[in-house]
PDB file of C-alpha atoms in Angstrom:
ATOM      1  CA  VAL A  16     100.758  33.259 195.920  1.00  0.00           C
ATOM      2  CA  LEU A  17      99.601  32.924 193.013  1.00  0.00           C
ATOM      3  CA  GLY A  18      99.455  28.998 192.677  1.00  0.00           C
ATOM      4  CA  PRO A  19      95.763  29.055 194.687  1.00  0.00           C
ATOM      5  CA  ALA A  20      94.295  31.379 192.202  1.00  0.00           C
ATOM      6  CA  ILE A  21      95.293  29.964 189.417  1.00  0.00           C
ATOM      7  CA  ALA A  22      94.709  26.631 190.423  1.00  0.00           C
ATOM      8  CA  SER A  23      90.924  27.644 191.357  1.00  0.00           C
ATOM      9  CA  ILE A  24      91.358  29.316 187.831  1.00  0.00           C
ATOM     10  CA  ASN A  25      92.395  26.262 185.947  1.00  0.00           C
ATOM     11  CA  VAL A  26      89.700  24.431 187.817  1.00  0.00           C
ATOM     12  CA  ALA A  27      86.762  26.198 187.076  1.00  0.00           C
ATOM     13  CA  ARG A  28      88.424  26.057 183.216  1.00  0.00           C
ATOM     14  CA  LEU A  29      88.690  22.090 183.131  1.00  0.00           C
ATOM     15  CA  GLN A  30      84.434  21.401 184.279  1.00  0.00           C
ATOM     16  CA  GLU A  31      83.655  23.602 180.836  1.00  0.00           C
ATOM     17  CA  PRO A  32      82.200  20.677 178.226  1.00  0.00           C
ATOM     18  CA  ALA A  33      84.821  19.805 176.159  1.00  0.00           C
ATOM     19  CA  GLU A  34      83.245  19.947 172.894  1.00  0.00           C
ATOM     20  CA  ALA A  35      85.477  18.100 170.027  1.00  0.00           C
ATOM     21  CA  ALA A  36      84.222  19.213 166.147  1.00  0.00           C
ATOM     22  CA  GLU A  37      84.680  15.618 164.973  1.00  0.00           C
ATOM     23  CA  ILE A  38      85.204  14.647 161.428  1.00  0.00           C
ATOM     24  CA  GLU A  39      86.337  11.277 159.316  1.00  0.00           C
ATOM     25  CA  PHE A  40      88.385  10.061 156.870  1.00  0.00           C
ATOM     26  CA  GLY A  41      87.766   6.291 156.028  1.00  0.00           C
ATOM     27  CA  GLN A  42      86.039   3.656 157.712  1.00  0.00           C
ATOM     28  CA  ALA A  43      86.779   2.804 161.279  1.00  0.00           C
ATOM     29  CA  PRO A  44      86.382  -0.760 161.897  1.00  0.00           C
ATOM     30  CA  ASP A  45      83.304  -1.931 163.654  1.00  0.00           C
ATOM     31  CA  SER A  46      85.519  -3.617 166.809  1.00  0.00           C
ATOM     32  CA  PRO A  47      89.181  -2.747 167.166  1.00  0.00           C
ATOM     33  CA  THR A  48      91.371  -3.881 168.415  1.00  0.00           C
ATOM     34  CA  CYS A  49      92.937  -0.691 169.942  1.00  0.00           C
ATOM     35  CA  THR A  50      92.740   3.104 169.518  1.00  0.00           C
ATOM     36  CA  LEU A  51      95.700   4.978 169.219  1.00  0.00           C
ATOM     37  CA  VAL A  52      94.887   8.786 171.216  1.00  0.00           C
ATOM     38  CA  ILE A  53      97.169  10.941 170.207  1.00  0.00           C
ATOM     39  CA  PRO A  54      96.762  14.467 170.582  1.00  0.00           C
ATOM     40  CA  LEU A  55      98.448  17.602 168.355  1.00  0.00           C
ATOM     41  CA  TYR A  56      99.824  21.149 170.120  1.00  0.00           C
ATOM     42  CA  GLY A  57     102.216  23.372 167.869  1.00  0.00           C
ATOM     43  CA  ARG A  58     103.770  20.103 165.126  1.00  0.00           C
ATOM     44  CA  VAL A  59     100.249  19.429 163.118  1.00  0.00           C
ATOM     45  CA  ASP A  60     102.472  18.213 160.396  1.00  0.00           C
ATOM     46  CA  PHE A  61     103.946  15.078 162.815  1.00  0.00           C
ATOM     47  CA  VAL A  62     100.829  13.192 161.857  1.00  0.00           C
ATOM     48  CA  GLU A  63     102.162  13.507 158.424  1.00  0.00           C
ATOM     49  CA  TYR A  64     105.137  10.910 159.927  1.00  0.00           C
ATOM     50  CA  GLN A  65     102.888   8.760 161.406  1.00  0.00           C
ATOM     51  CA  MET A  66     101.256   7.918 159.196  1.00  0.00           C
ATOM     52  CA  ALA A  67     103.688   7.106 156.243  1.00  0.00           C
ATOM     53  CA  LEU A  68     105.199   5.268 158.995  1.00  0.00           C
ATOM     54  CA  PHE A  69     101.593   3.595 160.083  1.00  0.00           C
ATOM     55  CA  SER A  70     101.137   2.579 156.209  1.00  0.00           C
ATOM     56  CA  ARG A  71     103.972  -0.302 156.433  1.00  0.00           C
ATOM     57  CA  HIS A  72     101.653  -2.354 158.542  1.00  0.00           C
ATOM     58  CA  GLY A  73      98.450  -2.818 156.992  1.00  0.00           C
ATOM     59  CA  GLY A  74      97.334  -3.779 160.391  1.00  0.00           C
ATOM     60  CA  PHE A  75      97.587   0.024 160.896  1.00  0.00           C
ATOM     61  CA  LYS A  76      93.283  -0.166 159.309  1.00  0.00           C
ATOM     62  CA  GLU A  77      91.887  -2.204 161.981  1.00  0.00           C
ATOM     63  CA  LEU A  78      92.461   0.900 164.148  1.00  0.00           C
ATOM     64  CA  ASP A  79      90.673   2.275 165.977  1.00  0.00           C
ATOM     65  CA  ILE A  80      93.683   5.961 164.919  1.00  0.00           C
ATOM     66  CA  ILE A  81      92.161  10.186 167.840  1.00  0.00           C
ATOM     67  CA  TYR A  82      93.928  12.463 166.241  1.00  0.00           C
ATOM     68  CA  VAL A  83      93.278  15.395 169.689  1.00  0.00           C
ATOM     69  CA  LEU A  84      93.408  18.699 167.694  1.00  0.00           C
ATOM     70  CA  ASP A  85      94.619  20.205 171.553  1.00  0.00           C
ATOM     71  CA  ASP A  86      95.901  24.377 169.490  1.00  0.00           C
ATOM     72  CA  PRO A  87      92.506  25.765 167.874  1.00  0.00           C
ATOM     73  CA  THR A  88      95.395  27.944 166.121  1.00  0.00           C
ATOM     74  CA  LYS A  89      96.348  25.545 163.778  1.00  0.00           C
ATOM     75  CA  ARG A  90      92.739  23.816 162.518  1.00  0.00           C
ATOM     76  CA  ARG A  91      92.257  24.873 159.091  1.00  0.00           C
ATOM     77  CA  GLU A  92      95.920  23.783 158.802  1.00  0.00           C
ATOM     78  CA  LEU A  93      95.244  20.164 160.164  1.00  0.00           C
ATOM     79  CA  GLU A  94      92.525  19.871 158.424  1.00  0.00           C
ATOM     80  CA  LEU A  95      93.653  20.542 155.094  1.00  0.00           C
ATOM     81  CA  LEU A  96      96.923  18.721 155.720  1.00  0.00           C
ATOM     82  CA  ALA A  97      94.444  15.189 156.750  1.00  0.00           C
ATOM     83  CA  GLU A  98      92.567  14.991 153.557  1.00  0.00           C
ATOM     84  CA  SER A  99      96.358  14.897 151.823  1.00  0.00           C
ATOM     85  CA  VAL A 100      97.026  11.709 154.460  1.00  0.00           C
ATOM     86  CA  PHE A 101      94.205  10.261 153.859  1.00  0.00           C
ATOM     87  CA  GLU A 102      94.178  10.401 150.132  1.00  0.00           C
ATOM     88  CA  ARG A 103      98.139   8.837 149.973  1.00  0.00           C
ATOM     89  CA  PHE A 104      97.907   6.677 152.969  1.00  0.00           C
ATOM     90  CA  ARG A 105      94.772   5.456 153.110  1.00  0.00           C
ATOM     91  CA  ILE A 106      94.000   4.412 157.085  1.00  0.00           C
ATOM     92  CA  PRO A 107      90.747   4.731 158.626  1.00  0.00           C
ATOM     93  CA  PHE A 108      91.658   8.170 161.236  1.00  0.00           C
ATOM     94  CA  ARG A 109      89.148  11.070 162.967  1.00  0.00           C
ATOM     95  CA  LEU A 110      90.487  13.833 163.758  1.00  0.00           C
ATOM     96  CA  LEU A 111      88.934  15.506 167.651  1.00  0.00           C
ATOM     97  CA  LEU A 112      89.433  19.770 167.509  1.00  0.00           C
ATOM     98  CA  LEU A 113      88.644  21.423 170.405  1.00  0.00           C
ATOM     99  CA  PRO A 114      87.550  24.814 170.446  1.00  0.00           C
ATOM    100  CA  THR A 115      89.544  26.151 173.141  1.00  0.00           C
ATOM    101  CA  ASN A 116      93.854  24.673 174.273  1.00  0.00           C
ATOM    102  CA  ARG A 117      92.640  22.087 177.404  1.00  0.00           C
ATOM    103  CA  GLY A 118      96.250  20.789 177.970  1.00  0.00           C
ATOM    104  CA  PHE A 119      97.584  17.631 177.562  1.00  0.00           C
ATOM    105  CA  GLY A 120      95.203  15.061 179.587  1.00  0.00           C
ATOM    106  CA  PRO A 121      91.824  16.348 179.407  1.00  0.00           C
ATOM    107  CA  ALA A 122      93.182  15.809 175.484  1.00  0.00           C
ATOM    108  CA  ASN A 123      94.270  12.881 175.639  1.00  0.00           C
ATOM    109  CA  ASN A 124      90.548  11.952 178.078  1.00  0.00           C
ATOM    110  CA  VAL A 125      88.646  14.095 175.345  1.00  0.00           C
ATOM    111  CA  GLY A 126      90.351  10.897 173.063  1.00  0.00           C
ATOM    112  CA  LEU A 127      89.150   8.212 175.454  1.00  0.00           C
ATOM    113  CA  ARG A 128      85.952   9.747 175.570  1.00  0.00           C
ATOM    114  CA  ALA A 129      86.109   9.203 171.677  1.00  0.00           C
ATOM    115  CA  ALA A 130      87.658   5.349 171.472  1.00  0.00           C
ATOM    116  CA  HIS A 131      86.334   1.968 170.703  1.00  0.00           C
ATOM    117  CA  GLY A 132      89.404   0.426 170.482  1.00  0.00           C
ATOM    118  CA  GLN A 133      89.462  -2.763 173.645  1.00  0.00           C
ATOM    119  CA  TYR A 134      92.321  -1.492 174.181  1.00  0.00           C
ATOM    120  CA  ILE A 135      93.772   2.328 174.774  1.00  0.00           C
ATOM    121  CA  CYS A 136      97.390   3.521 173.319  1.00  0.00           C
ATOM    122  CA  PHE A 137      98.553   6.762 174.810  1.00  0.00           C
ATOM    123  CA  LEU A 138     100.132   8.067 171.681  1.00  0.00           C
ATOM    124  CA  ASN A 139     102.715  11.170 171.707  1.00  0.00           C
ATOM    125  CA  SER A 140     102.487  13.111 167.894  1.00  0.00           C
ATOM    126  CA  ASP A 141     106.489  13.031 167.911  1.00  0.00           C
ATOM    127  CA  ILE A 142     106.478   8.842 168.573  1.00  0.00           C
ATOM    128  CA  PHE A 143     107.979   7.920 165.194  1.00  0.00           C
ATOM    129  CA  PRO A 144     107.426   3.896 165.913  1.00  0.00           C
ATOM    130  CA  ILE A 145     110.549   1.477 163.967  1.00  0.00           C
ATOM    131  CA  THR A 146     108.979  -1.494 163.669  1.00  0.00           C
ATOM    132  CA  GLU A 147     106.167  -2.282 161.902  1.00  0.00           C
ATOM    133  CA  ASP A 148     104.325  -4.446 164.884  1.00  0.00           C
ATOM    134  CA  TRP A 149     105.122  -2.317 167.723  1.00  0.00           C
ATOM    135  CA  VAL A 150     101.044  -1.894 168.576  1.00  0.00           C
ATOM    136  CA  GLU A 151     100.887  -5.762 168.246  1.00  0.00           C
ATOM    137  CA  ARG A 152     103.323  -6.151 171.007  1.00  0.00           C
ATOM    138  CA  LEU A 153     102.163  -4.372 173.541  1.00  0.00           C
ATOM    139  CA  VAL A 154      98.708  -5.668 172.827  1.00  0.00           C
ATOM    140  CA  GLY A 155     100.052  -9.361 173.716  1.00  0.00           C
ATOM    141  CA  ARG A 156     102.044  -8.217 176.347  1.00  0.00           C
ATOM    142  CA  LEU A 157      98.675  -7.772 177.973  1.00  0.00           C
ATOM    143  CA  ASP A 158      97.317 -10.302 176.045  1.00  0.00           C
ATOM    144  CA  GLN A 159      99.709 -12.723 178.249  1.00  0.00           C
ATOM    145  CA  ASN A 160      98.874 -11.367 181.589  1.00  0.00           C
ATOM    146  CA  PRO A 161      95.251 -10.276 182.385  1.00  0.00           C
ATOM    147  CA  GLU A 162      96.921  -8.836 185.853  1.00  0.00           C
ATOM    148  CA  ILE A 163      98.815  -6.738 183.498  1.00  0.00           C
ATOM    149  CA  GLY A 164      96.567  -3.059 183.327  1.00  0.00           C
ATOM    150  CA  ILE A 165      99.621  -0.908 181.527  1.00  0.00           C
ATOM    151  CA  VAL A 166     102.236  -1.214 179.717  1.00  0.00           C
ATOM    152  CA  GLY A 167     104.663   1.318 177.252  1.00  0.00           C
ATOM    153  CA  ALA A 168     107.658   1.262 174.832  1.00  0.00           C
ATOM    154  CA  GLN A 169     111.399   1.865 175.513  1.00  0.00           C
ATOM    155  CA  LEU A 170     111.548   5.027 173.867  1.00  0.00           C
ATOM    156  CA  LEU A 171     114.656   5.352 171.994  1.00  0.00           C
ATOM    157  CA  PHE A 172     116.605   9.626 170.738  1.00  0.00           C
ATOM    158  CA  GLU A 173     117.641   9.961 166.857  1.00  0.00           C
ATOM    159  CA  ASP A 174     120.818   7.447 167.696  1.00  0.00           C
ATOM    160  CA  GLY A 175     119.125   4.646 168.745  1.00  0.00           C
ATOM    161  CA  SER A 176     120.781   5.075 172.504  1.00  0.00           C
ATOM    162  CA  ILE A 177     116.851   4.854 175.321  1.00  0.00           C
ATOM    163  CA  GLN A 178     115.668   8.375 175.893  1.00  0.00           C
ATOM    164  CA  HIS A 179     113.111   5.690 178.667  1.00  0.00           C
ATOM    165  CA  GLU A 180     112.753   2.690 179.350  1.00  0.00           C
ATOM    166  CA  GLY A 181     109.653   2.789 181.348  1.00  0.00           C
ATOM    167  CA  CYS A 182     109.224   3.275 185.733  1.00  0.00           C
ATOM    168  CA  PHE A 183     109.331   1.840 189.135  1.00  0.00           C
ATOM    169  CA  TYR A 184     108.311   2.978 192.412  1.00  0.00           C
ATOM    170  CA  ARG A 185     110.337   2.552 195.288  1.00  0.00           C
ATOM    171  CA  THR A 186     109.921   4.140 198.769  1.00  0.00           C
ATOM    172  CA  ILE A 187     112.517   6.224 200.278  1.00  0.00           C
ATOM    173  CA  PRO A 188     112.243   7.200 203.910  1.00  0.00           C
ATOM    174  CA  GLN A 189     113.751  10.228 203.548  1.00  0.00           C
ATOM    175  CA  PHE A 190     110.359  11.547 201.828  1.00  0.00           C
ATOM    176  CA  GLY A 191     107.295   9.585 203.940  1.00  0.00           C
TER     177      GLY A 191
END
């Protein structure tokens, strides 16, 4: 009973343009190899942890990094944190600040429209890379084989056990 009503409300909500305010920190590279699109909701402090890890690798200054805030109540907190993070780590990045909560998928789409990189990496804000060259490895895999359209990293829990190792699809006769 509620499904059709909720679906039509969501369709109407998503048809409204998602105009995001943009704040730049530092000088973004002219022709980045890769854009990281990172939606934020709730835990804006993850920006600090990610940028600290990114700072271990000088190549991150050559990436286009976009944080998309999908939680307008956190705007001021994020703006203050972003200033501090840039002053400490000196890695250029942009904030896209949405005026309303759009949801995870639409927030990624806003970041995608603003991206300048040859490749796009959709990254959750709670992912903390353990290797410095993870972006180069992902991009390298795509460069090796132009028939590959998408790659993903193995996701680990803090104890090193596997959280996610990819997907494969197969037809199950019982489900058509």
